[in-house]
Structures are given as structure tokens and as C-alpha cells.
């Protein structure tokens, strides 16, 4: 709440979201909060709500990603996507994976960062339908850091969990 400058009147709502996600995903409330602490700064910076931050945290945790690794990796993805949307550098790489043009991805990211992230993860999951493994796609994007790559592979394979967690957090 402090990291995102959340209004103190919304603390109860956030607590309810965390409990709901803990009940509906394969993780615990404490793991969701631990992950959320690591994702909050980048998530807030790109325009995610506190609920969306907690939803992503629950989804990451539910696929066995530890807070230290997952939070850092998801934050890095968020920062890289924002830089791509703002500067155009690597924008087409993210857009292609998400099944969009560069201008479409930029627009979606600025209006609905969660939608852009979900499109990217789903596109990564579906990459084999287009003749390439997700590992090859990440390699072409020059995403070679093992921790980030592992997080993205797990997240893409569970992209429906991310969408479900976002729905549960609303």
C-alpha cells in the first residue's frame, strides 16, 4: 500500500482481494503478499492497480516461483515493456509475440498494461503454433537471463492462471 500510495480507505478491499486469491489459487496469502512487495514498484509505475499487482503475484506464486526470483523477473519484464512502449526500442519484438503491430502494442500497454502483459504471455505460450519454441522466441528477443527466462516460460505456460487471477481480483 505504501509503495503504490494506496489510499488507506482501501486497505480492507486489498485484504479481501489477497484472501480471495489465496482461496482460489494454489498459493498462500503470505506468498502473495511477499511477491506483491517485489512487484509493487514496477507494477504501480506502469499503471497496474493494487488488485492487479496482487493477482500477478498470486499467479506467479501458484506456479512455484519464489518471491525473490519472480518479483524481480516480472518487474524487469514490466520495466522493459514500458521502455519499449516509450522509446520504441524492442517494441516490435514484444508486439510480435503479443500478435500485434508495434503501434497497437504501445497503445494497449499505455491503456491497459495488464492486457499487454497477458497478450505477450499468451503469445509466448502459442509460439510453437507459429513454428518456434518459446525458448527460441526469448532467445531472439535477447532474453537470456536464466531467472527471467524461467519465470517467463512458467508464466506463459500458465497464462490462463494469470487471466483467472486478474478476474478473481476484481
PDB file of C-alpha atoms in Angstrom:
ATOM      1  CA  UNK A   1       0.000   0.000   0.000  1.00  0.00           C
ATOM      2  CA  UNK A   2       2.804   2.430   0.807  1.00  0.00           C
ATOM      3  CA  UNK A   3       4.740   1.566  -2.344  1.00  0.00           C
ATOM      4  CA  UNK A   4       1.742   2.292  -4.562  1.00  0.00           C
ATOM      5  CA  UNK A   5       0.496   5.249  -2.479  1.00  0.00           C
ATOM      6  CA  UNK A   6      -2.766   3.454  -1.895  1.00  0.00           C
ATOM      7  CA  UNK A   7      -5.464   5.354  -0.049  1.00  0.00           C
ATOM      8  CA  UNK A   8      -5.796   3.967   3.476  1.00  0.00           C
ATOM      9  CA  UNK A   9      -9.566   3.699   2.999  1.00  0.00           C
ATOM     10  CA  UNK A  10      -8.922   0.851   0.539  1.00  0.00           C
ATOM     11  CA  UNK A  11      -6.857  -1.361   2.871  1.00  0.00           C
ATOM     12  CA  UNK A  12      -9.851  -3.590   3.647  1.00  0.00           C
ATOM     13  CA  UNK A  13     -10.528  -4.115  -0.063  1.00  0.00           C
ATOM     14  CA  UNK A  14      -6.913  -5.085  -0.679  1.00  0.00           C
ATOM     15  CA  UNK A  15      -7.020  -7.527   2.218  1.00  0.00           C
ATOM     16  CA  UNK A  16     -10.171  -9.083   0.771  1.00  0.00           C
ATOM     17  CA  UNK A  17      -8.502  -9.456  -2.623  1.00  0.00           C
ATOM     18  CA  UNK A  18      -5.486 -11.205  -1.083  1.00  0.00           C
ATOM     19  CA  UNK A  19      -7.719 -13.607   0.866  1.00  0.00           C
ATOM     20  CA  UNK A  20      -9.832 -14.322  -2.225  1.00  0.00           C
ATOM     21  CA  UNK A  21      -6.745 -15.013  -4.328  1.00  0.00           C
ATOM     22  CA  UNK A  22      -5.325 -17.224  -1.585  1.00  0.00           C
ATOM     23  CA  UNK A  23      -8.532 -19.236  -1.604  1.00  0.00           C
ATOM     24  CA  UNK A  24      -8.787 -19.510  -5.392  1.00  0.00           C
ATOM     25  CA  UNK A  25      -5.170 -20.127  -6.399  1.00  0.00           C
ATOM     26  CA  UNK A  26      -2.569 -22.718  -5.480  1.00  0.00           C
ATOM     27  CA  UNK A  27      -0.661 -20.482  -3.098  1.00  0.00           C
ATOM     28  CA  UNK A  28      -0.970 -18.807   0.281  1.00  0.00           C
ATOM     29  CA  UNK A  29      -1.802 -15.261   1.248  1.00  0.00           C
ATOM     30  CA  UNK A  30       1.652 -14.724   2.731  1.00  0.00           C
ATOM     31  CA  UNK A  31       3.336 -15.784  -0.525  1.00  0.00           C
ATOM     32  CA  UNK A  32       1.041 -13.461  -2.486  1.00  0.00           C
ATOM     33  CA  UNK A  33       1.968 -10.543  -0.239  1.00  0.00           C
ATOM     34  CA  UNK A  34       5.701 -11.395  -0.403  1.00  0.00           C
ATOM     35  CA  UNK A  35       5.572 -11.452  -4.203  1.00  0.00           C
ATOM     36  CA  UNK A  36       3.441  -8.316  -4.254  1.00  0.00           C
ATOM     37  CA  UNK A  37       6.064  -6.411  -2.290  1.00  0.00           C
ATOM     38  CA  UNK A  38       8.579  -7.160  -5.026  1.00  0.00           C
ATOM     39  CA  UNK A  39       6.243  -6.342  -7.928  1.00  0.00           C
ATOM     40  CA  UNK A  40       4.551  -3.249  -6.475  1.00  0.00           C
ATOM     41  CA  UNK A  41       7.006  -0.541  -7.555  1.00  0.00           C
ATOM     42  CA  UNK A  42       7.228  -1.587 -11.211  1.00  0.00           C
ATOM     43  CA  UNK A  43       3.554  -2.524 -11.327  1.00  0.00           C
ATOM     44  CA  UNK A  44       2.498   0.836  -9.977  1.00  0.00           C
ATOM     45  CA  UNK A  45       4.848   2.609 -12.374  1.00  0.00           C
ATOM     46  CA  UNK A  46       3.213   1.003 -15.417  1.00  0.00           C
ATOM     47  CA  UNK A  47      -0.294   1.674 -14.162  1.00  0.00           C
ATOM     48  CA  UNK A  48      -1.359  -1.605 -12.585  1.00  0.00           C
ATOM     49  CA  UNK A  49      -3.841  -1.355  -9.742  1.00  0.00           C
ATOM     50  CA  UNK A  50      -3.054  -2.898  -6.369  1.00  0.00           C
ATOM     51  CA  UNK A  51      -5.537  -5.679  -7.209  1.00  0.00           C
ATOM     52  CA  UNK A  52      -3.745  -6.428 -10.466  1.00  0.00           C
ATOM     53  CA  UNK A  53      -0.379  -6.469  -8.708  1.00  0.00           C
ATOM     54  CA  UNK A  54      -1.722  -8.992  -6.214  1.00  0.00           C
ATOM     55  CA  UNK A  55      -3.301 -11.056  -9.000  1.00  0.00           C
ATOM     56  CA  UNK A  56       0.003 -11.334 -10.850  1.00  0.00           C
ATOM     57  CA  UNK A  57       1.706 -12.136  -7.559  1.00  0.00           C
ATOM     58  CA  UNK A  58      -0.757 -14.948  -6.866  1.00  0.00           C
ATOM     59  CA  UNK A  59      -0.394 -16.379 -10.355  1.00  0.00           C
ATOM     60  CA  UNK A  60       3.408 -16.344 -10.200  1.00  0.00           C
ATOM     61  CA  UNK A  61       3.433 -17.907  -6.771  1.00  0.00           C
ATOM     62  CA  UNK A  62       0.922 -20.571  -7.779  1.00  0.00           C
ATOM     63  CA  UNK A  63       3.272 -21.888 -10.474  1.00  0.00           C
ATOM     64  CA  UNK A  64       6.036 -22.388  -7.930  1.00  0.00           C
ATOM     65  CA  UNK A  65       8.012 -19.221  -8.459  1.00  0.00           C
ATOM     66  CA  UNK A  66       9.601 -17.839  -5.311  1.00  0.00           C
ATOM     67  CA  UNK A  67       9.047 -14.174  -4.486  1.00  0.00           C
ATOM     68  CA  UNK A  68      12.683 -13.122  -4.844  1.00  0.00           C
ATOM     69  CA  UNK A  69      13.058 -14.573  -8.331  1.00  0.00           C
ATOM     70  CA  UNK A  70       9.562 -13.981  -9.628  1.00  0.00           C
ATOM     71  CA  UNK A  71       9.163 -10.472  -8.330  1.00  0.00           C
ATOM     72  CA  UNK A  72      12.465  -9.379  -9.796  1.00  0.00           C
ATOM     73  CA  UNK A  73      11.746 -11.056 -13.116  1.00  0.00           C
ATOM     74  CA  UNK A  74       8.198  -9.754 -13.526  1.00  0.00           C
ATOM     75  CA  UNK A  75       9.370  -6.279 -12.548  1.00  0.00           C
ATOM     76  CA  UNK A  76      12.103  -6.490 -15.175  1.00  0.00           C
ATOM     77  CA  UNK A  77       9.555  -7.523 -17.813  1.00  0.00           C
ATOM     78  CA  UNK A  78       7.289  -4.606 -16.841  1.00  0.00           C
ATOM     79  CA  UNK A  79      10.141  -2.097 -16.975  1.00  0.00           C
ATOM     80  CA  UNK A  80      11.367  -3.444 -20.321  1.00  0.00           C
ATOM     81  CA  UNK A  81       7.864  -3.295 -21.793  1.00  0.00           C
ATOM     82  CA  UNK A  82       7.375   0.266 -20.574  1.00  0.00           C
ATOM     83  CA  UNK A  83      10.714   1.317 -22.052  1.00  0.00           C
ATOM     84  CA  UNK A  84       9.774  -0.355 -25.331  1.00  0.00           C
ATOM     85  CA  UNK A  85       6.428   1.462 -25.389  1.00  0.00           C
ATOM     86  CA  UNK A  86       8.040   4.814 -24.545  1.00  0.00           C
ATOM     87  CA  UNK A  87      11.188   4.659 -26.653  1.00  0.00           C
ATOM     88  CA  UNK A  88      10.256   2.231 -29.420  1.00  0.00           C
ATOM     89  CA  UNK A  89      13.391   0.179 -28.714  1.00  0.00           C
ATOM     90  CA  UNK A  90      12.442  -3.523 -28.935  1.00  0.00           C
ATOM     91  CA  UNK A  91       8.769  -2.534 -29.247  1.00  0.00           C
ATOM     92  CA  UNK A  92       8.240  -4.671 -32.325  1.00  0.00           C
ATOM     93  CA  UNK A  93       9.725  -7.699 -30.558  1.00  0.00           C
ATOM     94  CA  UNK A  94       7.155  -7.527 -27.754  1.00  0.00           C
ATOM     95  CA  UNK A  95       4.389  -6.645 -30.187  1.00  0.00           C
ATOM     96  CA  UNK A  96       5.157  -9.559 -32.498  1.00  0.00           C
ATOM     97  CA  UNK A  97       4.981 -12.067 -29.650  1.00  0.00           C
ATOM     98  CA  UNK A  98       1.717 -10.481 -28.487  1.00  0.00           C
ATOM     99  CA  UNK A  99       0.285 -10.756 -32.004  1.00  0.00           C
ATOM    100  CA  UNK A 100       0.066  -7.007 -32.535  1.00  0.00           C
ATOM    101  CA  UNK A 101       1.720  -4.255 -34.504  1.00  0.00           C
ATOM    102  CA  UNK A 102       4.122  -2.013 -32.634  1.00  0.00           C
ATOM    103  CA  UNK A 103       1.627   0.840 -32.533  1.00  0.00           C
ATOM    104  CA  UNK A 104      -1.141  -1.471 -31.290  1.00  0.00           C
ATOM    105  CA  UNK A 105       1.056  -2.869 -28.528  1.00  0.00           C
ATOM    106  CA  UNK A 106       2.138   0.619 -27.469  1.00  0.00           C
ATOM    107  CA  UNK A 107      -1.495   1.759 -27.292  1.00  0.00           C
ATOM    108  CA  UNK A 108      -2.638  -1.339 -25.370  1.00  0.00           C
ATOM    109  CA  UNK A 109       0.284  -1.090 -22.948  1.00  0.00           C
ATOM    110  CA  UNK A 110      -0.420   2.567 -22.183  1.00  0.00           C
ATOM    111  CA  UNK A 111      -4.173   1.979 -21.736  1.00  0.00           C
ATOM    112  CA  UNK A 112      -4.133  -1.497 -20.165  1.00  0.00           C
ATOM    113  CA  UNK A 113      -0.683  -2.718 -19.152  1.00  0.00           C
ATOM    114  CA  UNK A 114      -2.158  -5.947 -17.773  1.00  0.00           C
ATOM    115  CA  UNK A 115      -3.782  -6.639 -21.147  1.00  0.00           C
ATOM    116  CA  UNK A 116      -0.451  -6.141 -22.913  1.00  0.00           C
ATOM    117  CA  UNK A 117       1.372  -8.400 -20.466  1.00  0.00           C
ATOM    118  CA  UNK A 118      -1.301 -11.083 -20.848  1.00  0.00           C
ATOM    119  CA  UNK A 119      -1.160 -10.848 -24.658  1.00  0.00           C
ATOM    120  CA  UNK A 120       2.622 -11.244 -24.517  1.00  0.00           C
ATOM    121  CA  UNK A 121       2.436 -14.286 -22.215  1.00  0.00           C
ATOM    122  CA  UNK A 122      -0.299 -15.898 -24.303  1.00  0.00           C
ATOM    123  CA  UNK A 123       1.665 -15.216 -27.487  1.00  0.00           C
ATOM    124  CA  UNK A 124       4.749 -16.766 -25.943  1.00  0.00           C
ATOM    125  CA  UNK A 125       2.701 -19.817 -24.987  1.00  0.00           C
ATOM    126  CA  UNK A 126       1.312 -20.090 -28.522  1.00  0.00           C
ATOM    127  CA  UNK A 127       4.686 -19.571 -30.223  1.00  0.00           C
ATOM    128  CA  UNK A 128       5.052 -23.264 -31.090  1.00  0.00           C
ATOM    129  CA  UNK A 129       1.929 -22.982 -33.237  1.00  0.00           C
ATOM    130  CA  UNK A 130       3.962 -20.499 -35.278  1.00  0.00           C
ATOM    131  CA  UNK A 131       6.880 -22.882 -35.640  1.00  0.00           C
ATOM    132  CA  UNK A 132       9.183 -21.727 -32.838  1.00  0.00           C
ATOM    133  CA  UNK A 133       9.636 -22.777 -29.264  1.00  0.00           C
ATOM    134  CA  UNK A 134       9.127 -20.193 -26.547  1.00  0.00           C
ATOM    135  CA  UNK A 135      12.818 -20.592 -25.719  1.00  0.00           C
ATOM    136  CA  UNK A 136      13.766 -19.674 -29.294  1.00  0.00           C
ATOM    137  CA  UNK A 137      11.451 -16.663 -29.202  1.00  0.00           C
ATOM    138  CA  UNK A 138      13.016 -15.426 -25.954  1.00  0.00           C
ATOM    139  CA  UNK A 139      16.471 -16.028 -27.410  1.00  0.00           C
ATOM    140  CA  UNK A 140      15.590 -13.916 -30.468  1.00  0.00           C
ATOM    141  CA  UNK A 141      14.434 -11.187 -28.097  1.00  0.00           C
ATOM    142  CA  UNK A 142      17.831 -11.488 -26.388  1.00  0.00           C
ATOM    143  CA  UNK A 143      16.182 -12.521 -23.129  1.00  0.00           C
ATOM    144  CA  UNK A 144      18.883 -14.888 -21.969  1.00  0.00           C
ATOM    145  CA  UNK A 145      18.999 -14.345 -18.198  1.00  0.00           C
ATOM    146  CA  UNK A 146      18.060 -17.731 -16.730  1.00  0.00           C
ATOM    147  CA  UNK A 147      15.874 -16.399 -13.898  1.00  0.00           C
ATOM    148  CA  UNK A 148      13.866 -14.123 -16.210  1.00  0.00           C
ATOM    149  CA  UNK A 149      13.608 -16.810 -18.867  1.00  0.00           C
ATOM    150  CA  UNK A 150      12.385 -19.411 -16.343  1.00  0.00           C
ATOM    151  CA  UNK A 151       9.782 -17.013 -14.961  1.00  0.00           C
ATOM    152  CA  UNK A 152       8.509 -16.143 -18.443  1.00  0.00           C
ATOM    153  CA  UNK A 153       8.349 -19.778 -19.512  1.00  0.00           C
ATOM    154  CA  UNK A 154       6.401 -20.768 -16.418  1.00  0.00           C
ATOM    155  CA  UNK A 155       4.157 -17.732 -16.695  1.00  0.00           C
ATOM    156  CA  UNK A 156       3.457 -18.310 -20.376  1.00  0.00           C
ATOM    157  CA  UNK A 157       2.619 -21.963 -19.799  1.00  0.00           C
ATOM    158  CA  UNK A 158       0.154 -20.810 -17.153  1.00  0.00           C
ATOM    159  CA  UNK A 159      -1.162 -17.733 -18.961  1.00  0.00           C
ATOM    160  CA  UNK A 160      -4.743 -18.769 -18.207  1.00  0.00           C
ATOM    161  CA  UNK A 161      -3.891 -18.658 -14.479  1.00  0.00           C
ATOM    162  CA  UNK A 162      -2.865 -15.024 -14.878  1.00  0.00           C
ATOM    163  CA  UNK A 163      -6.117 -14.171 -16.609  1.00  0.00           C
ATOM    164  CA  UNK A 164      -8.091 -16.085 -13.969  1.00  0.00           C
ATOM    165  CA  UNK A 165      -6.255 -14.379 -11.112  1.00  0.00           C
ATOM    166  CA  UNK A 166      -6.981 -10.967 -12.620  1.00  0.00           C
ATOM    167  CA  UNK A 167     -10.669 -11.887 -12.850  1.00  0.00           C
ATOM    168  CA  UNK A 168     -10.680 -13.108  -9.230  1.00  0.00           C
ATOM    169  CA  UNK A 169      -9.049  -9.889  -8.048  1.00  0.00           C
ATOM    170  CA  UNK A 170     -11.781  -7.635  -9.433  1.00  0.00           C
TER     171      UNK A 170
END
